[in-house]
Structures are given as C-alpha cells and as structure tokens.
mmCIF file of C-alpha atoms in Angstrom:
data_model
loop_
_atom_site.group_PDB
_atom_site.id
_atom_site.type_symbol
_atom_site.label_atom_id
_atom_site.label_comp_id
_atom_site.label_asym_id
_atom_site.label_seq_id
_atom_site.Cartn_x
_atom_site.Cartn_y
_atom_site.Cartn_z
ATOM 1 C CA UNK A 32 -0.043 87.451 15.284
ATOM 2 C CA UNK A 33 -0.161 84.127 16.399
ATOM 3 C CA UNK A 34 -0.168 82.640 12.603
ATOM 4 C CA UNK A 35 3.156 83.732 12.026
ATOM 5 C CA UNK A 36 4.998 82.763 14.887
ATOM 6 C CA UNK A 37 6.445 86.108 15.864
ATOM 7 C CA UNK A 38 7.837 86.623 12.355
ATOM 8 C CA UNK A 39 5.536 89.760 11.505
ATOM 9 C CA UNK A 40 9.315 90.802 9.664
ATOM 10 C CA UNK A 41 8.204 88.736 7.179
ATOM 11 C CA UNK A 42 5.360 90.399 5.957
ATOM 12 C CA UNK A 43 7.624 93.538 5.448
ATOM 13 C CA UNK A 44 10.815 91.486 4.124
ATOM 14 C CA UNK A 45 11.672 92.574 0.952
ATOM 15 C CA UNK A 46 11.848 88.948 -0.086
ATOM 16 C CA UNK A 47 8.097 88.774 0.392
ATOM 17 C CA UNK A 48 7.731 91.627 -2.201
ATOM 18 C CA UNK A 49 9.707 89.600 -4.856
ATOM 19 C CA UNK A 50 7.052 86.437 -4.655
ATOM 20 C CA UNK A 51 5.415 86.087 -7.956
ATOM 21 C CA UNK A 52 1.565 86.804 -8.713
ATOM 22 C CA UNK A 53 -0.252 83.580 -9.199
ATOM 23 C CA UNK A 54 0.011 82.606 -13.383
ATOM 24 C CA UNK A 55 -3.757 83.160 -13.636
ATOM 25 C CA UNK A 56 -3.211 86.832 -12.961
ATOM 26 C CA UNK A 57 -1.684 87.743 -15.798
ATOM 27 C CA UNK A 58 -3.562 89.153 -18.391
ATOM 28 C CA UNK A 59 -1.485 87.009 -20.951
ATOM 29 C CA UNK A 60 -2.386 83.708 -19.423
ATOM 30 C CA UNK A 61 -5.592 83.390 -21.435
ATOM 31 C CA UNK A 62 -3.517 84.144 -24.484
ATOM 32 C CA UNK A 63 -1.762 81.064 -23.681
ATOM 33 C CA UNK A 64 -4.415 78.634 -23.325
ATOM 34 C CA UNK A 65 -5.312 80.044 -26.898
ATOM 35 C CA UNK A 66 -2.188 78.935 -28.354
ATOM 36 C CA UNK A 67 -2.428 75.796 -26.660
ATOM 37 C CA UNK A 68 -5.572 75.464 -28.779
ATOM 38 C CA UNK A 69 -4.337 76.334 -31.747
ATOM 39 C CA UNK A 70 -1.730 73.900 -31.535
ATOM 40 C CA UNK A 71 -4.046 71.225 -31.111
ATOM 41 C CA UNK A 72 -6.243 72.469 -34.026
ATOM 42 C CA UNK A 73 -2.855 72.099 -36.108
ATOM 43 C CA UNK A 74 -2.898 68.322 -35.118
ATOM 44 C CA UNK A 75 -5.980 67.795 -35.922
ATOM 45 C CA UNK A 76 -7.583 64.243 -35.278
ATOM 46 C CA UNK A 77 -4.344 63.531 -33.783
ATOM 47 C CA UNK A 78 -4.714 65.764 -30.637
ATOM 48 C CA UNK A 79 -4.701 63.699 -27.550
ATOM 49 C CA UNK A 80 -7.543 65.289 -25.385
ATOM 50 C CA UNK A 81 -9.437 68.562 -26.884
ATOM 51 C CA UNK A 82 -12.346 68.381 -24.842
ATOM 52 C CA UNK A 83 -10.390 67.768 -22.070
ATOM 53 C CA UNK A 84 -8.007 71.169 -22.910
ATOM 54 C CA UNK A 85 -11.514 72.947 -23.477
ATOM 55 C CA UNK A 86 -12.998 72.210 -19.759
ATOM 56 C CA UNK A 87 -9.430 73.167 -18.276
ATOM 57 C CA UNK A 88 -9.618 76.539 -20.097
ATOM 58 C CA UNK A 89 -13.407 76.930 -19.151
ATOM 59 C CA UNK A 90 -12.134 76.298 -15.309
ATOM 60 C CA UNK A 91 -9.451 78.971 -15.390
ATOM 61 C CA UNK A 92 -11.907 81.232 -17.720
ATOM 62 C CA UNK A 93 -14.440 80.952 -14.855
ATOM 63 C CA UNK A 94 -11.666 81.461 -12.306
ATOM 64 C CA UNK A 95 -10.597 84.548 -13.756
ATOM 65 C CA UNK A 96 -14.388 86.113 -14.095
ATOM 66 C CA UNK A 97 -14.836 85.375 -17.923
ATOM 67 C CA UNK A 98 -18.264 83.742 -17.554
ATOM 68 C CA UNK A 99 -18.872 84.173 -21.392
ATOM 69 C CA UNK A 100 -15.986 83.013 -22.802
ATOM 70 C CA UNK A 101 -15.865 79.611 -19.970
ATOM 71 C CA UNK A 102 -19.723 78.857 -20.909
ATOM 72 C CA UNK A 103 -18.511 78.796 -24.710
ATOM 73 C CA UNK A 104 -15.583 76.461 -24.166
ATOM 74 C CA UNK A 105 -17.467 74.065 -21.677
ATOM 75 C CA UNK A 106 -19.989 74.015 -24.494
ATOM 76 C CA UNK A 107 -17.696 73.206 -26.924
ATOM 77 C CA UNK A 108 -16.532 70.547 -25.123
ATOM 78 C CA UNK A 109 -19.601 69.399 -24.553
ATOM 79 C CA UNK A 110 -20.715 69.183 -28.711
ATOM 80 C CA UNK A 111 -17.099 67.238 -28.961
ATOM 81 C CA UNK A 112 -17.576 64.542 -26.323
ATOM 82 C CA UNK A 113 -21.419 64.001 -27.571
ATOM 83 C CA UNK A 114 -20.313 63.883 -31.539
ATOM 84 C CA UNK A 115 -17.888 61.140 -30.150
ATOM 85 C CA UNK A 116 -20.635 59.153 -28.209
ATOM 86 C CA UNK A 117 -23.100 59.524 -31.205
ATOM 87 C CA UNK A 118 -20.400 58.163 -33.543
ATOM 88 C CA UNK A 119 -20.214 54.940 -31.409
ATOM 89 C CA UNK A 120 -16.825 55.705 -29.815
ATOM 90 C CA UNK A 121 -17.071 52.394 -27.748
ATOM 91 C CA UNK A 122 -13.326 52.927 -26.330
ATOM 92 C CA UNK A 123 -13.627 54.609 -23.623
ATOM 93 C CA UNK A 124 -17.398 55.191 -23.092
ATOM 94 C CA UNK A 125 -17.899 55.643 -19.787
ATOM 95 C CA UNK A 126 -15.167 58.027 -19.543
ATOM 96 C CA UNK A 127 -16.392 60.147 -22.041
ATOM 97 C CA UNK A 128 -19.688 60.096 -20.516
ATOM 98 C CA UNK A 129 -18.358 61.066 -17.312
ATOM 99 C CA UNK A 130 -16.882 64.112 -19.730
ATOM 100 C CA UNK A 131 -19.947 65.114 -20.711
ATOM 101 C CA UNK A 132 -21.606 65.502 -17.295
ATOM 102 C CA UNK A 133 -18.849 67.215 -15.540
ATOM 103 C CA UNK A 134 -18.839 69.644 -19.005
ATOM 104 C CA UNK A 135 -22.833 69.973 -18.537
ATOM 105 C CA UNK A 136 -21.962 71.155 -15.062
ATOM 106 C CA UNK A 137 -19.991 73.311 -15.837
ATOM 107 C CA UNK A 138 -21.837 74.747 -18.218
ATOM 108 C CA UNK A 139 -24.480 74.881 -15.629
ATOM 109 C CA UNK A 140 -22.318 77.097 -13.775
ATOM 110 C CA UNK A 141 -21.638 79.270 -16.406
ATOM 111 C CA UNK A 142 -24.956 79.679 -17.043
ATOM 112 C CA UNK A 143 -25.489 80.471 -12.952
ATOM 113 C CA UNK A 144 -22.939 83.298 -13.305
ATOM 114 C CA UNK A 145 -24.692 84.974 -16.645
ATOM 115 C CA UNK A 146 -27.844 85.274 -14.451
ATOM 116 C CA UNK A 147 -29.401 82.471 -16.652
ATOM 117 C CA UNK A 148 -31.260 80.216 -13.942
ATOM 118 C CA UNK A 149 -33.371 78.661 -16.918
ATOM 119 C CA UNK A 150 -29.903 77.373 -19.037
ATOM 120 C CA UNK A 151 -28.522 76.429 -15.733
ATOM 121 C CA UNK A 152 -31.597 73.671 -14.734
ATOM 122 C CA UNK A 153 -31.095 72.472 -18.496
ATOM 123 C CA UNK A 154 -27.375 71.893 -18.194
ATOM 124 C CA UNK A 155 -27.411 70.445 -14.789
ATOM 125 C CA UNK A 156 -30.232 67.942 -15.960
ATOM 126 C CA UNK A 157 -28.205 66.939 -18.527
ATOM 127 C CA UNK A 158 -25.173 66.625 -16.192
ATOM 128 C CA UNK A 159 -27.529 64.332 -14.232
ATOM 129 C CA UNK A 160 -28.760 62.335 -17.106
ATOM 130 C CA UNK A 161 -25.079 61.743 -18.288
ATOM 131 C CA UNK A 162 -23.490 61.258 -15.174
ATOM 132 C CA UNK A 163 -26.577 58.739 -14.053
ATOM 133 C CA UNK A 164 -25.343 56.438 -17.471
ATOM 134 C CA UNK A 165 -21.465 56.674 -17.683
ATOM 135 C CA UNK A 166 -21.046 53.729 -15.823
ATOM 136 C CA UNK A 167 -23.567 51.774 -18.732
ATOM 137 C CA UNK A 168 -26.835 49.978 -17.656
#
C-alpha cells in the first residue's frame, strides 16, 4: 500500500478505532443548529448574522441529505436578505446582494435534489440577476 508507507498496522491500530465520526454524523448535530436558531430568535433585531446562520445550516442540511429542510432555510434566508434590500439597507449593499445570490443558488440546488428542474432555472436566474448587481451599476 504505497499510501501508507508500509504502516498497514495502522489501519488495524486500536488507536485508529478511537478517532471520532465527523460532527455532521451525529444525528444530534441538526438539533444543534436549531438551538443556535433559537438563540438568535431570542435576540431578536440584535442577532448579528441570521441569514448568514440560515445558509450555513442549509449547507450542512444539504450535506447530510435533508434536501427539504436545506431548500426551506436557504429560502428563508433568502426572504431575510431581500426584506433588508427592499427596506433600503444601504450599509452593506453589495454584500447583502452577494447574500442573496449565493442563497438563490443554493436554493437552486435544493431544488436540483427534490427533482424540481423548473424551481431550480428560477432560483439560479435569480442567483444570476443578484449576483450580476451586487457590485451596483
């Protein structure tokens, strides 16, 4: 096994055995990005970054093979980050536009994975129109 450098001991080691599973394994972890939620829910208009925490838990969502529960938080991300462009949040604009397209593609994605080719075009032309203006005219 030339990727091991002679050491095929190690893949019997017990020390090998005693590695932990990756965190997304668990079957808890989503529980956990629900608490995070709630906490920010709790703090209200004070919470630093909710659609931000809402595309991070449709990422690991998606990792973990829940395609209906990412496509709900990428679109929930997606109705935060366009209420805050409609209500003229000039500070930070372009970032939050840049929000919204990467959210669109996700939801795109999502929408790939539910067998929903028609929601997918949607999202990822609205990924394109969003992405195509973050930077302003």
């Amino acid at each position: 096994m030339p990727w091991c450098n002679g050491k095929e001991w190690l893949l019997s080691s017990p020390l090998w055995l005693t590695i932990p599973p990756s965190p997304l394994s668990s079957p808890t972890f989503p529980q956990y990005l629900e608490k995070a939620r709630a906490v920010e829910d709790c703090c209200g208009s004070k919470a630093a970054d909710v659609p931000g925490t809402l595309l991070n838990m449709s990422t690991i969502l998606s990792e973990l093979g829940r395609h209906p529960a990412a496509l709900s938080h990428a679109e929930q991300a997606a109705h935060l980050l366009r209420q805050d462009v409609q209500q003229g949040a000039q500070d930070q604009l372009s970032t939050k536009m840049s929000l919204l397209a990467v959210a669109h593609h996700n939801i795109a994605v999502e929408h790939e994975h539910c067998h929903n080719l028609q929601g997918a075009l949607a999202a990822y032309a609205e990924g394109i129109y969003f992405a195509s203006n973050a930077s302003g005219p």
